[in-house]
Short mmCIF file of C-alpha atoms in Angstrom, two decimals:
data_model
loop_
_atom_site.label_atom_id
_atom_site.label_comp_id
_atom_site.label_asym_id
_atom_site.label_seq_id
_atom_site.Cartn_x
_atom_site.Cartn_y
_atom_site.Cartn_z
CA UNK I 30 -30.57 -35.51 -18.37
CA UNK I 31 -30.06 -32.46 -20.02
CA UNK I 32 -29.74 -30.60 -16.54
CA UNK I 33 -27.06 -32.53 -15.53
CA UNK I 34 -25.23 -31.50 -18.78
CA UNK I 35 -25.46 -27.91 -18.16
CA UNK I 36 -24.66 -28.02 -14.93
CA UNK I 37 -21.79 -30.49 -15.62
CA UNK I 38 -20.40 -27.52 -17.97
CA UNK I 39 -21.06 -24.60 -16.05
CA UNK I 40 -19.25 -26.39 -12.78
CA UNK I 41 -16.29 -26.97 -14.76
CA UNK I 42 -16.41 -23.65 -16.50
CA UNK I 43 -16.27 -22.46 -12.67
CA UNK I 44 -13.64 -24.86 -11.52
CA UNK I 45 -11.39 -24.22 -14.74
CA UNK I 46 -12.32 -19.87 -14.07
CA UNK I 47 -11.17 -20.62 -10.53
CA UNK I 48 -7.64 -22.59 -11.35
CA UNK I 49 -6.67 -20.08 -13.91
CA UNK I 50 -7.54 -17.57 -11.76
CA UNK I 51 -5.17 -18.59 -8.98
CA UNK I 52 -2.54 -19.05 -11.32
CA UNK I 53 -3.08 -15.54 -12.51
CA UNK I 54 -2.42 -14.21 -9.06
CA UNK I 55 0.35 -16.48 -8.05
CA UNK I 56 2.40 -15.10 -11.45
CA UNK I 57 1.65 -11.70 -10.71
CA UNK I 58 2.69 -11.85 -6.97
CA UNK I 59 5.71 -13.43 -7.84
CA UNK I 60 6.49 -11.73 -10.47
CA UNK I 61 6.05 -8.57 -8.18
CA UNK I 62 8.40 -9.84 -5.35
CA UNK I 63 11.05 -10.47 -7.98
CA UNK I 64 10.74 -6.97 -9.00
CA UNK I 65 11.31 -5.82 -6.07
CA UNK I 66 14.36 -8.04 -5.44
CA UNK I 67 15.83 -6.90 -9.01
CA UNK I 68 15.23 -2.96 -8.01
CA UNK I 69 16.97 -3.40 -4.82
CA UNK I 70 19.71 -5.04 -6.42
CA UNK I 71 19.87 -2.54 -9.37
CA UNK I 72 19.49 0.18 -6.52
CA UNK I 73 22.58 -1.00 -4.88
CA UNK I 74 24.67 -1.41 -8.67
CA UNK I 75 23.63 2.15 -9.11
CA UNK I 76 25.19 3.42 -5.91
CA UNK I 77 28.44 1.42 -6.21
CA UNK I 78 28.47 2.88 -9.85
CA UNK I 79 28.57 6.24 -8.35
CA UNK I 80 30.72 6.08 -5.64
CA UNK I 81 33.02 4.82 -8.73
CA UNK I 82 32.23 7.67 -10.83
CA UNK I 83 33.20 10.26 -7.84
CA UNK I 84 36.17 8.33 -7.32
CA UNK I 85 37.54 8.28 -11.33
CA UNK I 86 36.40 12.38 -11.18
CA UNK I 87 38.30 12.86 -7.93
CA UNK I 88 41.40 10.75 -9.93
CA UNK I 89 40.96 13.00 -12.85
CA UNK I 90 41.27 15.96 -10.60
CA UNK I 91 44.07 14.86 -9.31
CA UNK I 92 45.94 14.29 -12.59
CA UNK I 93 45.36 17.80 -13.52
#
């Protein structure tokens, strides 16, 4: 009786290990593919923010 006790806890200890686990590893991948979608984007804000800076500059220089 006692057996089945022990291995009654130790399976769910191992089911439990296995579907926090997989959680685990689902957050981090999507986590990761959203980071990657947020650099691109930020990536692309950057750019447009300095085409926008060379255009005020070239502005400037042309109100001097």
């Amino acid at each position: 009786m006692q057996g089945w006790i022990v291995a009654g806890a130790w399976g769910f200890a191992v089911l439990l290990a296995v579907v926090v686990l997989g959680f685990a590893s689902y957050e981090i991948s999507w986590k990761s593919r959203r980071l990657v979608a947020e650099r691109a984007r930020l990536e692309q804000q950057m750019a447009e923010l300095t085409r926008l800076g060379a255009q005020l500059q070239a502005a400037a220089d042309r109100l001097r």
